[in-house]
Amino acid sequence: MSGMTPEEAVAHVVATNPTFAVAPTDVDGVTFRAFQNIPPNVPALMAAGHAQHADGTLPYLLYEGERWTYAQFCAEVRRMAQVLATSFTVGPGDRVAIAMRNYPELLASVLAISSTGATVVFVNAWWTTTELHYALEDSGARLVIADGPRVERLGPLVDELGLTVIGVRDGAGAAAHSYADLLNAAQSDAPLSVAIAPDDDFAVMYSSGTTGQPKGVVQTHRGATNAVFSWLMQAVIAPLVDPPAPDAPPAPRPSALVVTPLFHVTATHPLFLLSLVAGAHITLMHKWDAAEAVRLIEAEKITRFLSVPTQSAELMEAARTAETRLETLDYLGSGGAKRPGAQVAQLAEAFPNAGIATGWGMTETNALGIGMIGDDYLNRPESAGKLHPPVQELRLLDDDGNDVALGQLGEITVKSPANMRCYLNKPEATAEVLQDGWLRTGDLAVMDAEGYVTILDRKKNIIIRGGENIACLDVEGALHRLPQVMEACAFSVPDDRLGEVVGAAVQLRAGTSLSVDEMAQALDGQIAKFKLPVQLWTQDTPLMRGATDKIDRRGLQAACLQKEKT
């Protein structure tokens, strides 16, 4: 039986499956195409997924030998929501922060906080005390759920900001409250009765920007749920485009291995939130280890692996060492950074049962965006793919806001209900990128006649190190605090493992010197370690300038990298 084209399949599903019905929807005076019959908010995804998890009886969550059925996990969410609402008076209008590594309590806390009507504030677990101070002050979050290392870093801020800290696992003894004790003492696991509108705020996620300070991306419930159902729809479309053989066995239950931080959208949205309504199993790793990932994929029959490109490359090497092809994998995707084109065919050969996939999305789009899988990707390894249907619209614009011709370079600009509501407390920055529902992303790309988008550059001065966004001005601000430095310019340096790392050129004050090790020691605790330059070029003359007398970042980068070659 021949399959439909992707466009035909989308039209068929939208027209015939009520779950994916789409209609114009007004949000704050802007009309979007949006799903009409999906759950109205993020907590409602739990109930919507109950049947997909065999009425809650199926195993749902695994961490280091600890297991939860779906019913057990949802009961924990409801108990913690009751605790937050009754013991800490958390409710609509409040913001509650989560600061921890990928523990099961992070997943439960996301849904518990949002079940109260409050907004989840995702905190980067790698941040220093100074960086945590900024995010908590900016967001106004005064209740923080944190693990041990984060409890320690929050210590100096408790009195200053008036924080209440709930300790998770190794943080329980050092915090004022223990998550486990509160959960055990909870009197009820009944669901809260709270009115949560689709356009209420679901979360604040911090994303590095060119201002040097992280920007709080405000995501709504409608944005998150529309992203989730856009991905869920892909599973419905796939067999229509590529029909299985009549005697093919049923598809296995989806099972995802989470290996990227859950304070980023790559893990929270297309893995965790999607798992609720997709009936998927979730496995969390304590810490990334490629050999352990191979073991878990085989032991737990993992079908879905979504990571930054570095991790998929390391998984491939570990699988080769273990002499396995990880035959249960049917999806191997990348997010957070572009995968090297040469790696695509290598992964397809190493994992023949897996559809090798790529995706582009942003915190500002709830991770929804562009992607492709399988032969499409193998044939176009440098491309980002096509726009995910059916609620998004895409334009490539020039600097004046005009559409560019096919094949011409333009800024990726998207309109969808999944776009952020705003940047928290930054109306000017919001106005720069959001206009009449269209989000100007800062990524420059070309599109061909078939709709495939190839990203060529970034307008933003962002370094993407293994999926972590690093603002050049953030690094430069730290370097300028060093007494030896007169001026500094940070830029990306290619790296085989991480894709990009931080490099910097600095003008030193007369009679001083500065090595990479001295710099790292001086900046210890000032910025996160992953932001520290790993290569440093020093000079006693002013840094290269352009025609407007601004530092020529690209020219300086090229000159420094050329010196490295010679």
Coordinates of C-alpha atoms in Angstrom, one line a residue:
M1 CA 0.0 0.0 0.0
S2 CA 1.4 3.4 -1.0
G3 CA 1.5 6.1 1.6
M4 CA 0.3 9.7 1.6
T5 CA 2.6 12.6 1.2
P6 CA 3.4 14.3 4.6
E7 CA 1.1 17.2 3.5
E8 CA -1.7 14.9 2.7
A9 CA -1.3 13.0 6.0
V10 CA -1.4 16.3 8.0
A11 CA -4.6 17.4 6.2
H12 CA -6.2 14.0 6.7
V13 CA -5.4 13.8 10.5
V14 CA -6.5 17.4 11.1
A15 CA -9.8 16.8 9.2
T16 CA -10.7 13.4 10.7
N17 CA -9.2 13.1 14.1
P18 CA -10.9 15.4 16.6
T19 CA -7.9 15.4 18.9
F20 CA -5.9 17.3 16.4
A21 CA -8.6 19.6 15.1
V22 CA -7.2 23.1 14.5
A23 CA -9.0 26.5 14.2
P24 CA -8.1 30.2 14.4
T25 CA -7.7 31.2 18.1
D26 CA -7.4 34.7 19.4
V27 CA -4.7 35.3 22.1
D28 CA -4.3 38.9 23.3
G29 CA -5.6 40.3 20.0
V30 CA -3.4 38.1 17.8
T31 CA -5.0 35.2 15.8
F32 CA -3.1 31.9 15.8
R33 CA -3.9 28.5 14.4
A34 CA -4.2 26.3 17.5
F35 CA -5.4 22.9 18.6
Q36 CA -9.0 23.1 19.8
N37 CA -9.6 19.9 21.8
I38 CA -6.4 19.3 23.7
P39 CA -6.0 19.5 27.5
P40 CA -6.3 23.2 28.5
N41 CA -3.2 23.3 30.7
V42 CA -0.1 21.3 31.6
P43 CA -1.5 19.5 34.7
A44 CA -4.4 18.3 32.6
L45 CA -1.9 16.3 30.5
M46 CA -1.6 13.9 33.5
A47 CA -5.3 12.9 33.3
A48 CA -5.3 12.9 29.6
G49 CA -2.5 10.3 29.6
H50 CA -4.1 8.0 32.1
A51 CA -5.5 5.6 29.6
Q52 CA -2.3 5.6 27.5
H53 CA -0.5 4.2 30.6
A54 CA -3.1 1.4 31.0
D55 CA -5.1 3.3 33.6
G56 CA -2.0 4.1 35.5
T57 CA -0.8 0.5 36.0
L58 CA 2.2 0.6 33.6
P59 CA 5.7 1.4 34.9
Y60 CA 6.4 5.0 34.1
L61 CA 9.6 6.3 35.8
L62 CA 13.0 4.7 36.5
Y63 CA 15.9 6.3 38.3
E64 CA 18.9 4.4 39.7
G65 CA 16.7 1.3 40.5
E66 CA 13.8 3.3 41.9
R67 CA 10.6 2.8 40.0
W68 CA 7.2 4.4 39.8
T69 CA 4.1 3.3 38.0
Y70 CA 2.2 6.1 36.3
A71 CA -0.5 6.0 39.1
Q72 CA 2.2 6.2 41.8
F73 CA 3.9 9.2 40.1
C74 CA 0.6 11.1 39.6
A75 CA -0.3 10.4 43.3
E76 CA 3.1 11.9 44.3
V77 CA 2.4 15.0 42.2
R78 CA -1.0 15.4 43.8
R79 CA 0.3 15.0 47.3
M80 CA 3.1 17.6 46.7
A81 CA 0.6 20.0 45.2
Q82 CA -1.5 19.7 48.3
V83 CA 1.6 20.4 50.5
L84 CA 2.5 23.4 48.4
A85 CA -1.0 24.8 48.5
T86 CA -1.8 24.1 52.2
S87 CA 1.6 24.3 54.0
F88 CA 3.2 27.1 51.8
T89 CA 0.0 28.8 50.5
V90 CA 1.2 28.5 46.9
G91 CA -1.3 29.5 44.3
P92 CA -2.1 31.4 41.2
G93 CA 0.3 34.4 40.7
D94 CA 3.1 32.8 42.7
R95 CA 6.4 31.6 41.2
V96 CA 8.3 28.6 42.6
A97 CA 11.8 27.7 41.6
I98 CA 13.3 24.3 41.0
A99 CA 17.1 24.0 41.3
M100 CA 18.5 20.5 41.0
R101 CA 20.0 17.8 38.8
N102 CA 17.8 15.3 36.9
Y103 CA 16.0 13.8 39.9
P104 CA 12.5 12.3 39.8
E105 CA 11.5 15.0 42.3
L106 CA 12.1 17.6 39.5
L107 CA 9.5 16.0 37.3
A108 CA 7.0 15.7 40.1
S109 CA 7.7 19.3 41.3
V110 CA 7.0 20.7 37.8
L111 CA 3.5 19.2 37.8
A112 CA 2.9 19.9 41.5
I113 CA 3.7 23.6 41.2
S114 CA 1.7 24.0 38.0
S115 CA -1.2 22.1 39.6
T116 CA -1.5 24.9 42.2
G117 CA -1.8 27.5 39.4
A118 CA 1.7 28.9 40.2
T119 CA 4.4 29.3 37.7
V120 CA 7.5 27.0 37.6
V121 CA 10.8 28.8 37.5
F122 CA 13.5 26.5 36.0
V123 CA 16.9 27.4 37.4
N124 CA 20.1 26.2 35.7
A125 CA 21.7 23.8 38.1
W126 CA 25.2 24.8 37.0
W127 CA 24.8 28.4 38.0
T128 CA 26.9 30.0 40.7
T129 CA 25.4 31.8 43.8
T130 CA 25.7 35.1 41.9
E131 CA 23.8 33.8 38.9
L132 CA 21.2 32.2 41.1
H133 CA 20.7 35.5 42.9
Y134 CA 19.9 37.2 39.6
A135 CA 17.3 34.6 38.5
L136 CA 15.6 34.5 41.9
E137 CA 15.5 38.3 42.2
D138 CA 14.3 38.7 38.6
S139 CA 11.6 36.1 38.9
G140 CA 10.4 36.9 42.4
A141 CA 10.5 33.2 43.4
R142 CA 10.8 32.9 47.2
L143 CA 10.2 29.2 47.5
V144 CA 12.9 26.9 46.0
I145 CA 12.9 23.2 45.7
A146 CA 16.6 22.2 45.5
D147 CA 19.1 19.4 45.9
G148 CA 22.3 19.4 48.1
P149 CA 24.7 21.4 45.9
R150 CA 22.1 24.0 45.1
V151 CA 21.0 24.3 48.7
E152 CA 24.6 25.1 49.6
R153 CA 24.8 27.7 46.8
L154 CA 21.5 29.2 47.9
G155 CA 22.7 29.5 51.5
P156 CA 24.0 33.1 51.3
L157 CA 20.8 34.2 49.6
V158 CA 18.2 32.8 52.1
D159 CA 18.2 35.8 54.4
E160 CA 18.9 38.4 51.7
L161 CA 16.0 37.3 49.5
G162 CA 13.8 35.8 52.1
L163 CA 13.9 32.3 50.6
T164 CA 12.2 29.2 51.8
V165 CA 14.1 26.1 50.7
I166 CA 12.7 22.6 50.4
G167 CA 15.6 20.1 50.2
V168 CA 15.6 17.1 47.9
R169 CA 17.7 14.0 48.6
D170 CA 21.1 15.2 49.7
G171 CA 19.7 18.6 50.3
A172 CA 17.1 17.5 52.9
G173 CA 19.3 17.9 56.0
A174 CA 20.7 21.3 55.0
A175 CA 17.4 22.9 54.1
A176 CA 14.6 24.2 56.3
H177 CA 12.2 21.6 54.9
S178 CA 12.6 18.1 53.5
Y179 CA 10.7 17.1 50.3
A180 CA 10.5 13.5 51.5
D181 CA 9.2 14.4 54.9
L182 CA 6.6 16.8 53.5
L183 CA 5.5 14.1 51.0
N184 CA 5.2 11.5 53.7
A185 CA 3.2 13.8 56.0
A186 CA 0.8 14.8 53.2
Q187 CA -2.8 14.2 54.3
S188 CA -4.3 13.9 50.9
D189 CA -3.6 13.0 47.3
A190 CA -6.8 14.4 45.9
P191 CA -6.4 16.7 43.0
L192 CA -6.6 20.4 43.7
S193 CA -9.5 22.4 42.3
V194 CA -7.8 25.4 40.7
A195 CA -8.9 27.3 37.6
I196 CA -5.9 27.4 35.2
A197 CA -6.6 29.1 31.9
P198 CA -4.7 28.1 28.7
D199 CA -3.0 31.5 28.5
D200 CA -1.9 31.6 32.2
D201 CA 1.8 31.3 32.7
F202 CA 3.2 27.8 33.0
A203 CA 6.9 28.4 33.4
V204 CA 9.9 30.8 33.3
M205 CA 13.0 29.3 31.7
Y206 CA 16.2 31.3 31.5
S207 CA 17.9 31.5 28.2
S208 CA 21.2 33.4 27.6
G209 CA 21.0 36.4 25.4
T210 CA 23.2 39.1 23.9
T211 CA 22.6 41.4 26.9
G212 CA 24.9 39.3 29.0
Q213 CA 22.2 38.6 31.5
P214 CA 19.9 35.6 31.1
K215 CA 16.4 36.4 29.9
G216 CA 13.4 34.8 31.6
V217 CA 11.3 33.2 28.9
V218 CA 7.7 33.2 30.0
Q219 CA 5.8 30.1 28.6
T220 CA 2.1 29.7 28.8
H221 CA 0.1 26.5 29.3
R222 CA -1.3 26.9 25.7
G223 CA 2.2 27.2 24.4
A224 CA 3.5 24.1 26.1
T225 CA 0.4 21.9 25.3
N226 CA 0.3 23.0 21.6
A227 CA 4.0 22.0 21.3
V228 CA 3.4 18.6 22.9
F229 CA 0.5 17.8 20.6
S230 CA 2.4 18.9 17.6
W231 CA 5.0 16.2 18.4
L232 CA 2.3 13.7 19.3
M233 CA 0.8 14.2 15.9
Q234 CA 4.0 13.1 14.2
A235 CA 3.4 9.6 15.6
V236 CA -0.1 9.6 14.0
I237 CA 1.2 10.9 10.7
A238 CA 4.2 8.5 10.4
P239 CA 2.3 5.3 9.5
L240 CA 0.2 7.2 7.0
V241 CA 3.3 8.4 5.1
D242 CA 5.1 5.1 5.5
P243 CA 2.5 2.3 6.0
P244 CA 3.8 -0.7 7.9
A245 CA 3.7 -4.2 6.3
P246 CA 0.4 -6.0 7.0
D247 CA 2.2 -8.6 9.1
A248 CA 4.3 -6.1 11.0
P249 CA 4.2 -6.6 14.8
P250 CA 2.6 -3.8 16.9
A251 CA 4.9 -0.9 17.6
P252 CA 6.6 -1.2 21.0
R253 CA 5.7 1.1 23.8
P254 CA 7.7 4.3 23.6
S255 CA 10.4 4.6 26.2
A256 CA 12.8 7.6 26.5
L257 CA 16.2 7.9 28.1
V258 CA 16.6 11.5 29.5
V259 CA 20.3 12.5 29.3
T260 CA 20.1 16.3 29.0
P261 CA 19.2 18.7 31.8
L262 CA 15.6 19.0 32.6
F263 CA 16.0 22.8 33.1
H264 CA 16.2 23.0 29.3
V265 CA 13.3 22.6 26.9
T266 CA 15.1 19.7 25.0
A267 CA 14.4 17.4 27.9
T268 CA 11.3 18.9 29.6
H269 CA 9.0 19.3 26.6
P270 CA 9.6 16.7 23.9
L271 CA 10.5 14.0 26.4
F272 CA 8.9 14.6 29.8
L273 CA 5.7 16.5 29.0
L274 CA 5.2 14.4 25.8
S275 CA 5.6 11.2 27.7
L276 CA 2.4 11.9 29.7
V277 CA 0.1 11.8 26.7
A278 CA 2.1 9.5 24.6
G279 CA 2.0 6.7 27.1
A280 CA 5.8 6.6 27.2
H281 CA 8.2 5.3 29.9
I282 CA 10.9 7.6 31.2
T283 CA 14.4 6.7 32.4
L284 CA 16.6 9.3 34.1
M285 CA 20.4 9.0 34.4
H286 CA 22.2 10.4 37.4
K287 CA 25.0 11.6 35.3
W288 CA 25.8 11.2 31.6
D289 CA 27.9 8.1 30.9
A290 CA 27.9 6.7 27.5
A291 CA 28.6 3.1 28.6
E292 CA 25.9 3.3 31.2
A293 CA 23.5 4.7 28.5
V294 CA 24.2 1.7 26.3
R295 CA 23.4 -0.6 29.3
L296 CA 20.2 1.2 30.1
I297 CA 19.0 1.2 26.5
E298 CA 19.4 -2.5 26.2
A299 CA 18.1 -3.4 29.7
E300 CA 15.0 -1.1 29.5
K301 CA 14.3 -1.5 25.8
I302 CA 14.7 2.2 25.2
T303 CA 13.2 3.4 21.9
R304 CA 13.8 7.2 22.1
F305 CA 17.1 9.0 22.6
L306 CA 17.2 12.7 22.3
S307 CA 20.5 14.5 23.2
V308 CA 23.0 17.1 22.2
P309 CA 25.2 15.9 19.3
T310 CA 28.2 15.2 21.6
Q311 CA 26.2 12.6 23.5
S312 CA 25.0 10.8 20.4
A313 CA 28.6 10.6 19.1
E314 CA 29.7 9.2 22.4
L315 CA 26.8 6.7 22.5
M316 CA 27.9 5.5 19.1
E317 CA 31.5 4.9 20.3
A318 CA 30.3 3.2 23.4
A319 CA 28.0 0.9 21.4
R320 CA 30.8 0.0 19.1
T321 CA 33.0 -0.9 22.1
A322 CA 30.2 -3.0 23.5
E323 CA 29.6 -4.6 20.1
T324 CA 25.9 -3.7 20.0
R325 CA 23.6 -1.9 17.6
L326 CA 21.0 -1.0 20.2
E327 CA 18.2 -2.5 18.2
T328 CA 15.3 -1.2 20.3
L329 CA 16.1 2.4 19.4
D330 CA 13.7 3.7 16.8
Y331 CA 14.5 7.4 17.2
L332 CA 17.8 9.1 17.7
G333 CA 17.5 12.8 17.7
S334 CA 19.5 15.9 18.5
G335 CA 18.7 19.2 19.9
G336 CA 20.4 22.2 21.5
A337 CA 23.1 22.4 18.9
K338 CA 23.7 21.4 15.3
R339 CA 24.9 17.9 14.7
P340 CA 28.0 17.7 12.3
G341 CA 26.8 16.6 8.9
A342 CA 29.4 13.8 8.6
Q343 CA 27.9 12.2 11.8
V344 CA 24.5 11.6 10.3
A345 CA 25.5 8.6 8.0
Q346 CA 27.8 7.3 10.7
L347 CA 24.9 7.1 13.2
A348 CA 22.6 5.5 10.6
E349 CA 25.2 2.8 10.0
A350 CA 25.8 2.3 13.8
F351 CA 22.1 2.1 14.7
P352 CA 20.3 0.7 11.6
N353 CA 16.9 0.4 13.4
A354 CA 16.8 4.0 14.5
G355 CA 15.5 6.9 12.6
I356 CA 18.3 9.5 12.8
A357 CA 16.6 12.9 13.4
T358 CA 17.5 16.5 13.9
G359 CA 15.5 19.4 15.3
W360 CA 15.6 23.1 15.8
G361 CA 13.6 24.9 18.4
M362 CA 14.1 27.5 21.1
T363 CA 13.1 28.1 24.7
E364 CA 11.1 30.9 23.2
T365 CA 9.0 28.4 21.1
N366 CA 8.6 25.8 23.8
A367 CA 11.1 23.7 21.7
L368 CA 8.7 23.5 18.8
G369 CA 10.2 24.4 15.4
I370 CA 11.8 22.5 12.5
G371 CA 12.9 18.9 12.1
M372 CA 13.3 15.8 10.0
I373 CA 14.1 12.1 10.3
G374 CA 15.4 9.2 8.3
D375 CA 16.2 9.4 4.6
D376 CA 15.2 13.1 4.5
Y377 CA 18.0 13.8 7.0
L378 CA 20.5 11.4 5.4
N379 CA 20.0 13.1 2.1
R380 CA 20.3 16.6 3.6
P381 CA 22.7 16.3 6.6
E382 CA 23.4 20.0 6.8
S383 CA 19.7 21.0 6.9
A384 CA 17.5 21.6 9.9
G385 CA 14.5 20.1 8.2
K386 CA 10.9 21.3 7.7
L387 CA 8.5 23.2 9.9
H388 CA 6.5 20.9 12.2
P389 CA 2.8 21.2 11.4
P390 CA 0.0 22.1 11.9
V391 CA 0.0 25.2 14.2
Q392 CA 3.1 27.0 13.1
E393 CA 3.8 29.5 10.3
L394 CA 7.3 30.4 9.0
R395 CA 8.8 33.3 7.2
L396 CA 12.4 34.2 6.4
L397 CA 12.8 38.0 6.7
D398 CA 15.5 40.6 5.9
D399 CA 16.6 43.3 8.3
D400 CA 13.6 45.5 7.2
G401 CA 11.1 42.8 7.9
N402 CA 10.5 41.8 4.3
D403 CA 10.2 38.3 3.1
V404 CA 13.3 37.1 1.2
A405 CA 13.2 35.0 -2.0
L406 CA 13.7 31.2 -1.9
G407 CA 17.3 30.4 -1.5
Q408 CA 18.1 33.8 -0.1
L409 CA 19.4 34.4 3.5
G410 CA 16.8 35.6 6.0
E411 CA 16.0 35.5 9.7
I412 CA 13.8 32.6 10.8
T413 CA 10.6 34.1 12.0
V414 CA 7.8 31.9 13.4
K415 CA 4.2 32.4 14.5
S416 CA 2.5 29.9 16.6
P417 CA 0.6 29.5 19.9
A418 CA 3.7 27.8 21.2
N419 CA 5.7 31.1 21.1
M420 CA 6.6 32.6 24.5
R421 CA 4.4 35.3 26.0
C422 CA 7.3 37.6 26.7
Y423 CA 10.7 38.0 28.3
L424 CA 10.2 38.5 32.0
N425 CA 10.6 42.2 33.1
K426 CA 12.1 43.0 29.7
P427 CA 9.5 44.8 27.6
E428 CA 12.0 46.3 25.2
A429 CA 13.7 43.0 24.5
T430 CA 10.3 41.4 24.0
A431 CA 9.3 44.1 21.5
E432 CA 12.5 43.5 19.6
V433 CA 11.6 39.9 18.9
L434 CA 7.8 39.6 19.1
Q435 CA 5.7 41.5 16.6
D436 CA 2.0 40.7 16.0
G437 CA 2.6 37.1 17.1
W438 CA 5.7 36.6 15.0
L439 CA 8.9 35.7 16.8
R440 CA 12.2 36.9 15.2
T441 CA 14.6 34.2 16.3
G442 CA 18.0 35.7 15.4
D443 CA 18.9 32.6 13.4
L444 CA 19.8 33.2 9.7
A445 CA 18.8 30.5 7.2
V446 CA 17.8 29.7 3.6
M447 CA 14.8 27.7 2.5
D448 CA 14.5 25.6 -0.7
A449 CA 11.4 25.1 -2.9
E450 CA 10.5 21.9 -0.9
G451 CA 10.4 23.8 2.4
Y452 CA 13.7 22.5 3.8
V453 CA 15.5 25.1 6.0
T454 CA 19.2 25.2 6.4
I455 CA 20.5 27.4 9.2
L456 CA 23.7 29.2 8.2
D457 CA 24.5 31.7 11.0
R458 CA 23.3 33.5 14.1
K459 CA 22.6 37.1 14.5
K460 CA 23.0 36.7 18.3
N461 CA 26.5 36.5 19.8
I462 CA 25.8 33.1 21.4
I463 CA 28.2 30.3 21.8
I464 CA 26.5 26.8 22.0
R465 CA 28.7 24.5 24.0
G466 CA 27.3 21.0 24.0
G467 CA 23.8 22.4 24.0
E468 CA 24.4 25.1 26.6
N469 CA 23.9 28.7 25.4
I470 CA 26.6 31.1 26.5
A471 CA 26.3 34.8 26.0
C472 CA 29.5 36.4 24.8
L473 CA 28.9 39.5 26.8
D474 CA 28.4 37.4 29.9
V475 CA 31.9 36.0 29.4
E476 CA 33.3 39.4 28.5
G477 CA 31.8 41.0 31.6
A478 CA 33.6 38.4 33.8
L479 CA 36.9 38.9 32.0
H480 CA 36.7 42.7 32.4
R481 CA 36.6 42.2 36.2
L482 CA 40.2 40.9 36.0
P483 CA 42.8 43.7 36.9
Q484 CA 45.0 42.6 34.0
V485 CA 42.3 43.0 31.3
M486 CA 41.7 46.3 29.5
E487 CA 39.2 44.9 27.0
A488 CA 37.9 41.5 26.0
C489 CA 36.1 39.8 23.2
A490 CA 34.6 36.3 23.5
F491 CA 33.8 34.0 20.5
S492 CA 33.2 30.4 19.7
V493 CA 36.0 28.0 19.0
P494 CA 35.2 24.7 17.1
D495 CA 35.5 21.6 19.2
D496 CA 35.2 18.0 18.0
R497 CA 33.4 16.8 21.1
L498 CA 31.2 19.8 22.2
G499 CA 30.7 21.5 18.8
E500 CA 31.8 24.8 20.2
V501 CA 33.7 26.0 23.3
V502 CA 34.5 29.5 24.5
G503 CA 37.6 31.3 23.3
A504 CA 38.6 34.9 24.1
A505 CA 41.0 37.6 23.0
V506 CA 42.0 40.2 25.5
Q507 CA 44.1 43.3 25.6
L508 CA 46.3 43.3 28.7
R509 CA 47.4 46.2 30.7
A510 CA 51.0 47.2 30.3
G511 CA 53.4 45.0 32.2
T512 CA 50.9 42.2 33.0
S513 CA 50.3 38.7 31.8
L514 CA 47.4 36.2 32.0
S515 CA 47.3 32.5 31.3
V516 CA 44.2 30.3 30.9
D517 CA 44.9 28.7 34.2
E518 CA 45.3 32.0 36.0
M519 CA 42.1 33.3 34.4
A520 CA 40.2 30.2 35.4
Q521 CA 41.4 30.5 39.0
A522 CA 40.6 34.2 39.2
L523 CA 37.1 33.6 37.9
D524 CA 36.3 30.6 40.0
G525 CA 32.8 31.2 41.5
Q526 CA 32.2 34.3 39.3
I527 CA 30.6 32.5 36.4
A528 CA 29.8 28.9 35.7
K529 CA 32.7 26.7 34.7
F530 CA 31.3 25.8 31.4
K531 CA 31.4 29.5 30.4
L532 CA 35.1 29.9 31.0
P533 CA 37.3 30.4 27.9
V534 CA 39.4 27.3 27.2
Q535 CA 41.6 29.2 24.8
L536 CA 42.9 32.7 25.4
W537 CA 44.8 35.0 23.0
T538 CA 46.5 38.0 24.7
Q539 CA 48.0 41.2 23.3
D540 CA 49.1 44.6 24.5
T541 CA 47.4 46.5 21.7
P542 CA 43.7 47.3 21.2
L543 CA 41.6 44.6 19.8
M544 CA 40.6 44.6 16.1
R545 CA 38.0 47.2 15.2
G546 CA 35.4 47.5 12.4
A547 CA 34.3 50.5 10.4
T548 CA 32.1 51.8 13.3
D549 CA 35.0 51.4 15.8
K550 CA 33.3 48.5 17.5
I551 CA 35.3 45.4 18.2
D552 CA 35.2 43.2 15.1
R553 CA 34.2 39.9 16.7
R554 CA 34.2 37.8 13.6
G555 CA 37.4 39.3 12.2
L556 CA 39.1 38.8 15.6
Q557 CA 37.8 35.2 15.8
A558 CA 39.1 34.4 12.4
A559 CA 42.5 36.0 13.1
C560 CA 42.9 34.1 16.4
L561 CA 41.9 30.8 14.9
Q562 CA 44.4 31.3 12.0
K563 CA 47.2 32.0 14.6
E564 CA 46.2 28.7 16.2
K565 CA 46.7 26.9 12.9
T566 CA 50.1 28.4 12.4

